[in-house]
PDB file of C-alpha atoms and ligand atoms in Angstrom:
ATOM      1  CA  UNK A   8      31.677  14.495 -48.833  1.00  0.00           C
ATOM      2  CA  UNK A   9      31.820  14.564 -52.626  1.00  0.00           C
ATOM      3  CA  UNK A  10      35.011  13.550 -54.369  1.00  0.00           C
ATOM      4  CA  UNK A  11      37.219  16.296 -55.729  1.00  0.00           C
ATOM      5  CA  UNK A  12      39.655  15.973 -58.631  1.00  0.00           C
ATOM      6  CA  UNK A  13      42.588  18.414 -58.619  1.00  0.00           C
ATOM      7  CA  UNK A  14      45.287  18.441 -61.320  1.00  0.00           C
ATOM      8  CA  UNK A  15      48.556  20.348 -60.990  1.00  0.00           C
ATOM      9  CA  UNK A  16      50.098  21.335 -64.322  1.00  0.00           C
ATOM     10  CA  UNK A  17      52.912  23.369 -65.782  1.00  0.00           C
ATOM     11  CA  UNK A  18      56.229  23.159 -67.587  1.00  0.00           C
ATOM     12  CA  UNK A  19      59.437  21.506 -66.392  1.00  0.00           C
ATOM     13  CA  UNK A  20      60.549  22.524 -62.915  1.00  0.00           C
ATOM     14  CA  UNK A  21      57.460  24.677 -62.300  1.00  0.00           C
ATOM     15  CA  UNK A  22      57.024  23.256 -58.797  1.00  0.00           C
ATOM     16  CA  UNK A  23      54.156  20.839 -59.489  1.00  0.00           C
ATOM     17  CA  UNK A  24      55.397  18.014 -57.294  1.00  0.00           C
ATOM     18  CA  UNK A  25      56.251  20.381 -54.434  1.00  0.00           C
ATOM     19  CA  UNK A  26      52.798  21.970 -54.612  1.00  0.00           C
ATOM     20  CA  UNK A  27      50.956  18.656 -54.922  1.00  0.00           C
ATOM     21  CA  UNK A  28      52.701  17.311 -51.816  1.00  0.00           C
ATOM     22  CA  UNK A  29      52.002  20.445 -49.784  1.00  0.00           C
ATOM     23  CA  UNK A  30      48.356  20.556 -50.889  1.00  0.00           C
ATOM     24  CA  UNK A  31      47.909  16.878 -49.982  1.00  0.00           C
ATOM     25  CA  UNK A  32      49.294  17.556 -46.501  1.00  0.00           C
ATOM     26  CA  UNK A  33      46.860  20.459 -45.985  1.00  0.00           C
ATOM     27  CA  UNK A  34      43.907  18.446 -47.212  1.00  0.00           C
ATOM     28  CA  UNK A  35      44.778  15.522 -44.933  1.00  0.00           C
ATOM     29  CA  UNK A  36      45.204  17.907 -41.995  1.00  0.00           C
ATOM     30  CA  UNK A  37      41.714  19.165 -42.808  1.00  0.00           C
ATOM     31  CA  UNK A  38      40.315  15.653 -42.532  1.00  0.00           C
ATOM     32  CA  UNK A  39      40.091  14.689 -46.222  1.00  0.00           C
ATOM     33  CA  UNK A  40      41.259  11.385 -47.628  1.00  0.00           C
ATOM     34  CA  UNK A  41      43.687  12.091 -50.436  1.00  0.00           C
ATOM     35  CA  UNK A  42      44.892   9.877 -53.265  1.00  0.00           C
ATOM     36  CA  UNK A  43      48.026  11.322 -54.897  1.00  0.00           C
ATOM     37  CA  UNK A  44      48.996  10.246 -58.402  1.00  0.00           C
ATOM     38  CA  UNK A  45      51.597  11.378 -60.896  1.00  0.00           C
ATOM     39  CA  UNK A  46      51.283  11.067 -64.647  1.00  0.00           C
ATOM     40  CA  UNK A  47      52.329   9.000 -66.400  1.00  0.00           C
ATOM     41  CA  UNK A  48      52.209   6.265 -63.755  1.00  0.00           C
ATOM     42  CA  UNK A  49      50.226   4.887 -60.846  1.00  0.00           C
ATOM     43  CA  UNK A  50      49.311   1.381 -62.072  1.00  0.00           C
ATOM     44  CA  UNK A  51      51.541  -1.424 -63.368  1.00  0.00           C
ATOM     45  CA  UNK A  52      50.448  -0.714 -66.954  1.00  0.00           C
ATOM     46  CA  UNK A  53      50.954   3.032 -66.528  1.00  0.00           C
ATOM     47  CA  UNK A  54      54.386   2.573 -64.928  1.00  0.00           C
ATOM     48  CA  UNK A  55      55.444   0.336 -67.839  1.00  0.00           C
ATOM     49  CA  UNK A  56      54.236   2.973 -70.313  1.00  0.00           C
ATOM     50  CA  UNK A  57      56.093   5.662 -68.323  1.00  0.00           C
ATOM     51  CA  UNK A  58      59.356   3.796 -68.645  1.00  0.00           C
ATOM     52  CA  UNK A  59      59.069   3.655 -72.445  1.00  0.00           C
ATOM     53  CA  UNK A  60      57.642   7.172 -72.878  1.00  0.00           C
ATOM     54  CA  UNK A  61      60.338   8.878 -70.790  1.00  0.00           C
ATOM     55  CA  UNK A  62      63.377   6.611 -71.080  1.00  0.00           C
ATOM     56  CA  UNK A  63      63.303   4.974 -74.537  1.00  0.00           C
ATOM     57  CA  UNK A  64      66.682   5.988 -75.987  1.00  0.00           C
ATOM     58  CA  UNK A  65      65.668   6.228 -79.677  1.00  0.00           C
ATOM     59  CA  UNK A  66      63.282   8.442 -81.646  1.00  0.00           C
ATOM     60  CA  UNK A  67      59.691   7.231 -81.782  1.00  0.00           C
ATOM     61  CA  UNK A  68      56.726   8.217 -83.956  1.00  0.00           C
ATOM     62  CA  UNK A  69      54.849  11.148 -82.346  1.00  0.00           C
ATOM     63  CA  UNK A  70      51.608   9.145 -82.372  1.00  0.00           C
ATOM     64  CA  UNK A  71      53.347   6.200 -80.673  1.00  0.00           C
ATOM     65  CA  UNK A  72      54.459   8.568 -77.916  1.00  0.00           C
ATOM     66  CA  UNK A  73      50.924   9.960 -77.610  1.00  0.00           C
ATOM     67  CA  UNK A  74      49.369   6.536 -77.189  1.00  0.00           C
ATOM     68  CA  UNK A  75      51.840   5.598 -74.465  1.00  0.00           C
ATOM     69  CA  UNK A  76      50.653   8.577 -72.397  1.00  0.00           C
ATOM     70  CA  UNK A  77      47.007   7.825 -73.191  1.00  0.00           C
ATOM     71  CA  UNK A  78      47.399   4.121 -72.328  1.00  0.00           C
ATOM     72  CA  UNK A  79      48.838   5.133 -68.968  1.00  0.00           C
ATOM     73  CA  UNK A  80      46.004   7.614 -68.401  1.00  0.00           C
ATOM     74  CA  UNK A  81      43.240   5.188 -69.364  1.00  0.00           C
ATOM     75  CA  UNK A  82      44.434   2.593 -66.862  1.00  0.00           C
ATOM     76  CA  UNK A  83      44.950   5.160 -64.097  1.00  0.00           C
ATOM     77  CA  UNK A  84      41.488   6.675 -64.580  1.00  0.00           C
ATOM     78  CA  UNK A  85      39.731   3.319 -64.539  1.00  0.00           C
ATOM     79  CA  UNK A  86      41.704   1.625 -61.756  1.00  0.00           C
ATOM     80  CA  UNK A  87      42.533   4.481 -59.398  1.00  0.00           C
ATOM     81  CA  UNK A  88      40.936   7.873 -60.085  1.00  0.00           C
ATOM     82  CA  UNK A  89      37.292   6.986 -60.701  1.00  0.00           C
ATOM     83  CA  UNK A  90      37.085   4.569 -57.731  1.00  0.00           C
ATOM     84  CA  UNK A  91      38.656   7.176 -55.420  1.00  0.00           C
ATOM     85  CA  UNK A  92      36.261   9.913 -56.551  1.00  0.00           C
ATOM     86  CA  UNK A  93      33.311   7.552 -56.162  1.00  0.00           C
ATOM     87  CA  UNK A  94      34.462   6.911 -52.577  1.00  0.00           C
ATOM     88  CA  UNK A  95      34.405  10.658 -51.835  1.00  0.00           C
ATOM     89  CA  UNK A  96      38.180  11.070 -51.780  1.00  0.00           C
ATOM     90  CA  UNK A  97      40.275  13.908 -53.124  1.00  0.00           C
ATOM     91  CA  UNK A  98      42.422  12.925 -56.089  1.00  0.00           C
ATOM     92  CA  UNK A  99      45.544  15.061 -56.549  1.00  0.00           C
ATOM     93  CA  UNK A 100      47.180  14.467 -59.919  1.00  0.00           C
ATOM     94  CA  UNK A 101      50.698  15.688 -60.721  1.00  0.00           C
ATOM     95  CA  UNK A 102      49.962  16.290 -64.462  1.00  0.00           C
ATOM     96  CA  UNK A 103      46.863  15.162 -66.403  1.00  0.00           C
ATOM     97  CA  UNK A 104      45.337  15.876 -69.816  1.00  0.00           C
ATOM     98  CA  UNK A 105      46.649  19.424 -70.215  1.00  0.00           C
ATOM     99  CA  UNK A 106      50.180  17.960 -70.340  1.00  0.00           C
ATOM    100  CA  UNK A 107      49.231  16.060 -73.489  1.00  0.00           C
ATOM    101  CA  UNK A 108      47.901  19.189 -75.170  1.00  0.00           C
ATOM    102  CA  UNK A 109      51.038  21.113 -74.169  1.00  0.00           C
ATOM    103  CA  UNK A 110      53.715  18.497 -74.981  1.00  0.00           C
ATOM    104  CA  UNK A 111      52.310  16.299 -77.754  1.00  0.00           C
ATOM    105  CA  UNK A 112      50.214  18.979 -79.512  1.00  0.00           C
ATOM    106  CA  UNK A 113      51.995  22.326 -78.975  1.00  0.00           C
ATOM    107  CA  UNK A 114      55.439  20.800 -78.472  1.00  0.00           C
ATOM    108  CA  UNK A 115      55.276  17.798 -80.790  1.00  0.00           C
ATOM    109  CA  UNK A 116      52.941  19.133 -83.482  1.00  0.00           C
ATOM    110  CA  UNK A 117      50.121  16.565 -83.349  1.00  0.00           C
ATOM    111  CA  UNK A 118      46.650  17.858 -84.371  1.00  0.00           C
ATOM    112  CA  UNK A 119      44.719  19.258 -81.403  1.00  0.00           C
ATOM    113  CA  UNK A 120      41.220  18.046 -82.249  1.00  0.00           C
ATOM    114  CA  UNK A 121      42.256  14.438 -82.900  1.00  0.00           C
ATOM    115  CA  UNK A 122      44.355  14.337 -79.727  1.00  0.00           C
ATOM    116  CA  UNK A 123      41.519  15.815 -77.658  1.00  0.00           C
ATOM    117  CA  UNK A 124      39.170  13.141 -79.018  1.00  0.00           C
ATOM    118  CA  UNK A 125      41.645  10.328 -78.291  1.00  0.00           C
ATOM    119  CA  UNK A 126      42.142  11.759 -74.807  1.00  0.00           C
ATOM    120  CA  UNK A 127      38.371  11.670 -74.213  1.00  0.00           C
ATOM    121  CA  UNK A 128      38.417   7.992 -75.096  1.00  0.00           C
ATOM    122  CA  UNK A 129      41.235   7.402 -72.591  1.00  0.00           C
ATOM    123  CA  UNK A 130      39.561   9.356 -69.783  1.00  0.00           C
ATOM    124  CA  UNK A 131      35.985   8.275 -70.573  1.00  0.00           C
ATOM    125  CA  UNK A 132      35.110  11.959 -70.261  1.00  0.00           C
ATOM    126  CA  UNK A 133      36.684  12.519 -66.847  1.00  0.00           C
ATOM    127  CA  UNK A 134      38.030  16.054 -66.366  1.00  0.00           C
ATOM    128  CA  UNK A 135      39.547  17.659 -63.266  1.00  0.00           C
ATOM    129  CA  UNK A 136      37.296  19.888 -61.140  1.00  0.00           C
ATOM    130  CA  UNK A 137      40.226  22.253 -60.896  1.00  0.00           C
ATOM    131  CA  UNK A 138      43.469  22.469 -62.860  1.00  0.00           C
ATOM    132  CA  UNK A 139      46.172  24.570 -61.196  1.00  0.00           C
ATOM    133  CA  UNK A 140      48.608  25.720 -63.895  1.00  0.00           C
ATOM    134  CA  UNK A 141      51.963  26.897 -62.537  1.00  0.00           C
ATOM    135  CA  UNK A 142      53.698  29.475 -64.694  1.00  0.00           C
ATOM    136  CA  UNK A 143      57.486  29.802 -64.688  1.00  0.00           C
ATOM    137  CA  UNK A 144      59.774  30.955 -67.517  1.00  0.00           C
ATOM    138  CA  UNK A 145      61.622  28.134 -69.293  1.00  0.00           C
ATOM    139  CA  UNK A 146      65.033  29.141 -67.955  1.00  0.00           C
ATOM    140  CA  UNK A 147      63.795  29.309 -64.352  1.00  0.00           C
ATOM    141  CA  UNK A 148      62.314  25.804 -64.550  1.00  0.00           C
ATOM    142  CA  UNK A 149      65.433  24.369 -66.158  1.00  0.00           C
ATOM    143  CA  UNK A 150      67.672  26.066 -63.605  1.00  0.00           C
ATOM    144  CA  UNK A 151      65.605  24.539 -60.788  1.00  0.00           C
ATOM    145  CA  UNK A 152      65.931  21.091 -62.345  1.00  0.00           C
ATOM    146  CA  UNK A 153      69.691  21.532 -62.678  1.00  0.00           C
ATOM    147  CA  UNK A 154      69.950  22.671 -59.062  1.00  0.00           C
ATOM    148  CA  UNK A 155      67.925  19.608 -57.995  1.00  0.00           C
ATOM    149  CA  UNK A 156      70.325  17.456 -60.112  1.00  0.00           C
ATOM    150  CA  UNK A 157      67.401  15.830 -61.901  1.00  0.00           C
ATOM    151  CA  UNK A 158      68.384  13.154 -64.457  1.00  0.00           C
ATOM    152  CA  UNK A 159      67.034  14.389 -67.810  1.00  0.00           C
ATOM    153  CA  UNK A 160      64.296  12.388 -69.560  1.00  0.00           C
ATOM    154  CA  UNK A 161      63.461  12.490 -73.311  1.00  0.00           C
ATOM    155  CA  UNK A 162      61.421  15.678 -72.931  1.00  0.00           C
ATOM    156  CA  UNK A 163      63.842  17.543 -70.754  1.00  0.00           C
ATOM    157  CA  UNK A 164      66.493  16.993 -73.435  1.00  0.00           C
ATOM    158  CA  UNK A 165      64.341  18.829 -76.025  1.00  0.00           C
ATOM    159  CA  UNK A 166      65.560  22.285 -77.110  1.00  0.00           C
ATOM    160  CA  UNK A 167      64.383  25.633 -75.740  1.00  0.00           C
ATOM    161  CA  UNK A 168      62.027  26.213 -78.709  1.00  0.00           C
ATOM    162  CA  UNK A 169      60.095  23.052 -77.789  1.00  0.00           C
ATOM    163  CA  UNK A 170      59.840  24.137 -74.171  1.00  0.00           C
ATOM    164  CA  UNK A 171      58.730  27.638 -75.156  1.00  0.00           C
ATOM    165  CA  UNK A 172      55.880  26.126 -77.216  1.00  0.00           C
ATOM    166  CA  UNK A 173      54.913  24.021 -74.190  1.00  0.00           C
ATOM    167  CA  UNK A 174      54.941  27.078 -71.921  1.00  0.00           C
ATOM    168  CA  UNK A 175      52.870  29.153 -74.364  1.00  0.00           C
ATOM    169  CA  UNK A 176      50.298  26.353 -74.588  1.00  0.00           C
ATOM    170  CA  UNK A 177      49.977  26.353 -70.811  1.00  0.00           C
ATOM    171  CA  UNK A 178      49.628  30.132 -70.810  1.00  0.00           C
ATOM    172  CA  UNK A 179      46.794  29.933 -73.378  1.00  0.00           C
ATOM    173  CA  UNK A 180      44.947  27.173 -71.497  1.00  0.00           C
ATOM    174  CA  UNK A 181      41.458  28.121 -70.388  1.00  0.00           C
ATOM    175  CA  UNK A 182      38.174  26.464 -69.593  1.00  0.00           C
ATOM    176  CA  UNK A 183      36.138  25.300 -66.616  1.00  0.00           C
ATOM    177  CA  UNK A 184      38.298  24.986 -63.524  1.00  0.00           C
ATOM    178  CA  UNK A 185      41.558  26.148 -65.139  1.00  0.00           C
ATOM    179  CA  UNK A 186      43.439  28.544 -62.834  1.00  0.00           C
ATOM    180  CA  UNK A 187      46.812  30.154 -63.559  1.00  0.00           C
ATOM    181  CA  UNK A 188      49.254  30.696 -60.684  1.00  0.00           C
ATOM    182  CA  UNK A 189      52.587  32.501 -60.613  1.00  0.00           C
ATOM    183  CA  UNK A 190      55.073  29.684 -59.956  1.00  0.00           C
ATOM    184  CA  UNK A 191      57.992  32.069 -59.430  1.00  0.00           C
ATOM    185  CA  UNK A 192      56.667  33.047 -56.000  1.00  0.00           C
ATOM    186  CA  UNK A 193      57.933  31.327 -52.853  1.00  0.00           C
ATOM    187  CA  UNK A 194      56.640  27.788 -52.253  1.00  0.00           C
ATOM    188  CA  UNK A 195      54.530  29.100 -49.374  1.00  0.00           C
ATOM    189  CA  UNK A 196      52.960  31.837 -51.505  1.00  0.00           C
ATOM    190  CA  UNK A 197      52.185  29.343 -54.293  1.00  0.00           C
ATOM    191  CA  UNK A 198      50.587  26.980 -51.764  1.00  0.00           C
ATOM    192  CA  UNK A 199      48.463  29.738 -50.228  1.00  0.00           C
ATOM    193  CA  UNK A 200      47.224  30.875 -53.648  1.00  0.00           C
ATOM    194  CA  UNK A 201      46.446  27.293 -54.672  1.00  0.00           C
ATOM    195  CA  UNK A 202      44.657  26.643 -51.385  1.00  0.00           C
ATOM    196  CA  UNK A 203      42.334  29.597 -51.941  1.00  0.00           C
ATOM    197  CA  UNK A 204      41.403  28.156 -55.350  1.00  0.00           C
ATOM    198  CA  UNK A 205      40.805  24.687 -53.919  1.00  0.00           C
ATOM    199  CA  UNK A 206      38.539  26.065 -51.184  1.00  0.00           C
ATOM    200  CA  UNK A 207      36.547  27.985 -53.791  1.00  0.00           C
ATOM    201  CA  UNK A 208      36.262  24.956 -56.095  1.00  0.00           C
ATOM    202  CA  UNK A 209      35.373  22.288 -53.542  1.00  0.00           C
ATOM    203  CA  UNK A 210      31.667  23.194 -53.104  1.00  0.00           C
ATOM    204  CA  UNK A 211      31.226  23.232 -56.903  1.00  0.00           C
ATOM    205  CA  UNK A 212      32.694  19.750 -57.389  1.00  0.00           C
ATOM    206  CA  UNK A 213      31.054  17.671 -60.069  1.00  0.00           C
ATOM    207  CA  UNK A 214      33.358  14.749 -59.180  1.00  0.00           C
ATOM    208  CA  UNK A 215      35.280  15.469 -62.328  1.00  0.00           C
ATOM    209  CA  UNK A 216      32.583  14.149 -64.632  1.00  0.00           C
ATOM    210  CA  UNK A 217      32.004  16.251 -67.727  1.00  0.00           C
TER     211      UNK A 217
HETATM  212  N1  T5A B  30      54.485  14.270 -70.370  1.00  0.00           N
HETATM  213  C1  T5A B  30      53.626  13.921 -69.365  1.00  0.00           C
HETATM  214  C2  T5A B  30      54.036  14.407 -71.690  1.00  0.00           C
HETATM  215  O1  T5A B  30      54.819  14.702 -72.599  1.00  0.00           O
HETATM  216  N2  T5A B  30      52.705  14.197 -71.959  1.00  0.00           N
HETATM  217  C3  T5A B  30      51.809  13.827 -70.983  1.00  0.00           C
HETATM  218  O2  T5A B  30      50.604  13.624 -71.286  1.00  0.00           O
HETATM  219  C4  T5A B  30      52.287  13.690 -69.638  1.00  0.00           C
HETATM  220  C5  T5A B  30      51.331  13.305 -68.545  1.00  0.00           C
HETATM  221  C6  T5A B  30      57.063  13.743 -66.863  1.00  0.00           C
HETATM  222  C7  T5A B  30      57.342  14.090 -68.318  1.00  0.00           C
HETATM  223  O3  T5A B  30      56.333  13.539 -69.134  1.00  0.00           O
HETATM  224  C8  T5A B  30      55.914  14.484 -70.067  1.00  0.00           C
HETATM  225  C9  T5A B  30      56.201  15.834 -69.464  1.00  0.00           C
HETATM  226  C10 T5A B  30      57.403  15.579 -68.581  1.00  0.00           C
HETATM  227  O4  T5A B  30      58.569  15.888 -69.325  1.00  0.00           O
HETATM  228  P1  T5A B  30      58.401  13.932 -64.607  1.00  0.00           P
HETATM  229  O5  T5A B  30      59.729  13.299 -64.373  1.00  0.00           O
HETATM  230  O6  T5A B  30      57.230  13.311 -63.957  1.00  0.00           O
HETATM  231  O7  T5A B  30      58.172  14.080 -66.159  1.00  0.00           O
HETATM  232  O8  T5A B  30      58.682  15.389 -64.167  1.00  0.00           O
HETATM  233  P2  T5A B  30      57.970  16.762 -64.308  1.00  0.00           P
HETATM  234  O9  T5A B  30      56.506  16.590 -64.242  1.00  0.00           O
HETATM  235  O10 T5A B  30      58.497  17.436 -65.506  1.00  0.00           O
HETATM  236  O11 T5A B  30      58.436  17.435 -62.979  1.00  0.00           O
HETATM  237  P3  T5A B  30      59.741  18.225 -62.615  1.00  0.00           P
HETATM  238  O12 T5A B  30      60.510  17.408 -61.654  1.00  0.00           O
HETATM  239  O13 T5A B  30      60.477  18.721 -63.777  1.00  0.00           O
HETATM  240  O14 T5A B  30      59.220  19.507 -61.980  1.00  0.00           O
HETATM  241  P4  T5A B  30      58.059  19.900 -60.991  1.00  0.00           P
HETATM  242  O15 T5A B  30      57.347  18.720 -60.399  1.00  0.00           O
HETATM  243  O16 T5A B  30      57.227  20.908 -61.676  1.00  0.00           O
HETATM  244  O17 T5A B  30      58.892  20.646 -59.856  1.00  0.00           O
HETATM  245  P5  T5A B  30      59.346  20.186 -58.395  1.00  0.00           P
HETATM  246  O18 T5A B  30      58.274  20.454 -57.443  1.00  0.00           O
HETATM  247  O19 T5A B  30      59.921  18.818 -58.488  1.00  0.00           O
HETATM  248  O20 T5A B  30      60.482  21.265 -58.183  1.00  0.00           O
HETATM  249  C11 T5A B  30      61.693  21.261 -58.915  1.00  0.00           C
HETATM  250  C12 T5A B  30      62.744  21.970 -58.041  1.00  0.00           C
HETATM  251  O21 T5A B  30      62.346  23.308 -57.849  1.00  0.00           O
HETATM  252  C13 T5A B  30      62.180  23.587 -56.456  1.00  0.00           C
HETATM  253  C14 T5A B  30      62.016  22.249 -55.775  1.00  0.00           C
HETATM  254  O22 T5A B  30      62.408  22.279 -54.424  1.00  0.00           O
HETATM  255  C15 T5A B  30      62.873  21.353 -56.632  1.00  0.00           C
HETATM  256  O23 T5A B  30      64.206  21.431 -56.233  1.00  0.00           O
HETATM  257  N3  T5A B  30      60.992  24.453 -56.333  1.00  0.00           N
HETATM  258  C16 T5A B  30      61.032  25.768 -56.072  1.00  0.00           C
HETATM  259  N4  T5A B  30      62.078  26.606 -55.889  1.00  0.00           N
HETATM  260  C17 T5A B  30      61.769  27.903 -55.644  1.00  0.00           C
HETATM  261  N5  T5A B  30      60.481  28.400 -55.565  1.00  0.00           N
HETATM  262  C18 T5A B  30      59.420  27.578 -55.761  1.00  0.00           C
HETATM  263  N6  T5A B  30      58.162  28.090 -55.697  1.00  0.00           N
HETATM  264  C19 T5A B  30      59.685  26.215 -56.031  1.00  0.00           C
HETATM  265  N7  T5A B  30      58.879  25.133 -56.267  1.00  0.00           N
HETATM  266  C20 T5A B  30      59.690  24.081 -56.458  1.00  0.00           C
END
C-alpha cells in the first residue's frame, strides 16, 4: 500500500490531538501501520527545539523562533516521516507546515514568501496528502484548554488579537488536500467527517511529495 501523509491543524484547543488519536486508532483497526508525530517534536533534535520554542521564558527574535520550528521539522521529516512513507505507512502529524504560516506569519508578522521558501528547505518539498483544518472560535479553544487545565506555553499566553490572526489564517488556508472541518461538533462527528476525507484522499496519495 502507498504511504499516506495526514496533517491535523487548527488553533489552540481545536481538538487536533483528540482527532489524531482517534484517526490513528481507526486506521490501525483497518490494518494500516500508523506513525503518529506531533510538531514540534519527534526526534531528539526536534524535542530540544520544542523545549526552547515553547518554554523559553524571555522574548526572542521572530526569526529565531521560526528557525527553531523549522529545525525541528527538518529533522523530523528526514529521520521519521520520509522513511515511514517510503515503507508504505500512514504518517499522522499533529501540526505541520500550516502552523508556521498561521503562527509565525499571520500571528508573528514574518513575511509569507520568505517563510514558505525556508519551510520548503526544511521539508525538502514534502507536503501532506491531506491537511485537516479544525475550526473553532478562539474563546471555545481557550475554554477547552482551561477546562483541561493545560499549562500555558509562550503562544497560549499571547493576547486574543494574536489568536484571532492565527484563526483567520487557518480559515483562509486553501490548496491541494486542505479540508476545513467544524471543530465545534462532538468528537465523534469530527472523527466521522475526517474519516470520510481520509477515505477519499487515500487512493490519490502521492506519498506527500510535491
Ligand atoms: N507552533 C507549532 C508554532 O507556533 N509554529 C509551528 O510551526 C508549530 C508546529 C504547540 C505550539 O507550538 C506552536 C503552536 C502551539 O501553540 P502544543 O502544546 O503541542 O503546542 O499544543 P497544541 O497543538 O496547541 O494543542 P492543544 O492542546 O492546545 O489543543 P488540541 O490538540 O487542538 O486539542 P485537544 O485534542 O488536546 O483538546 C483540548 C481539550 O478539548 C477537548 C479535549 O478532550 C481536551 O480536553 N476536546 C473537545 N471537547 C468538545 N468537543 C470536541 N470536539 C473536542 N475535541 C477536543
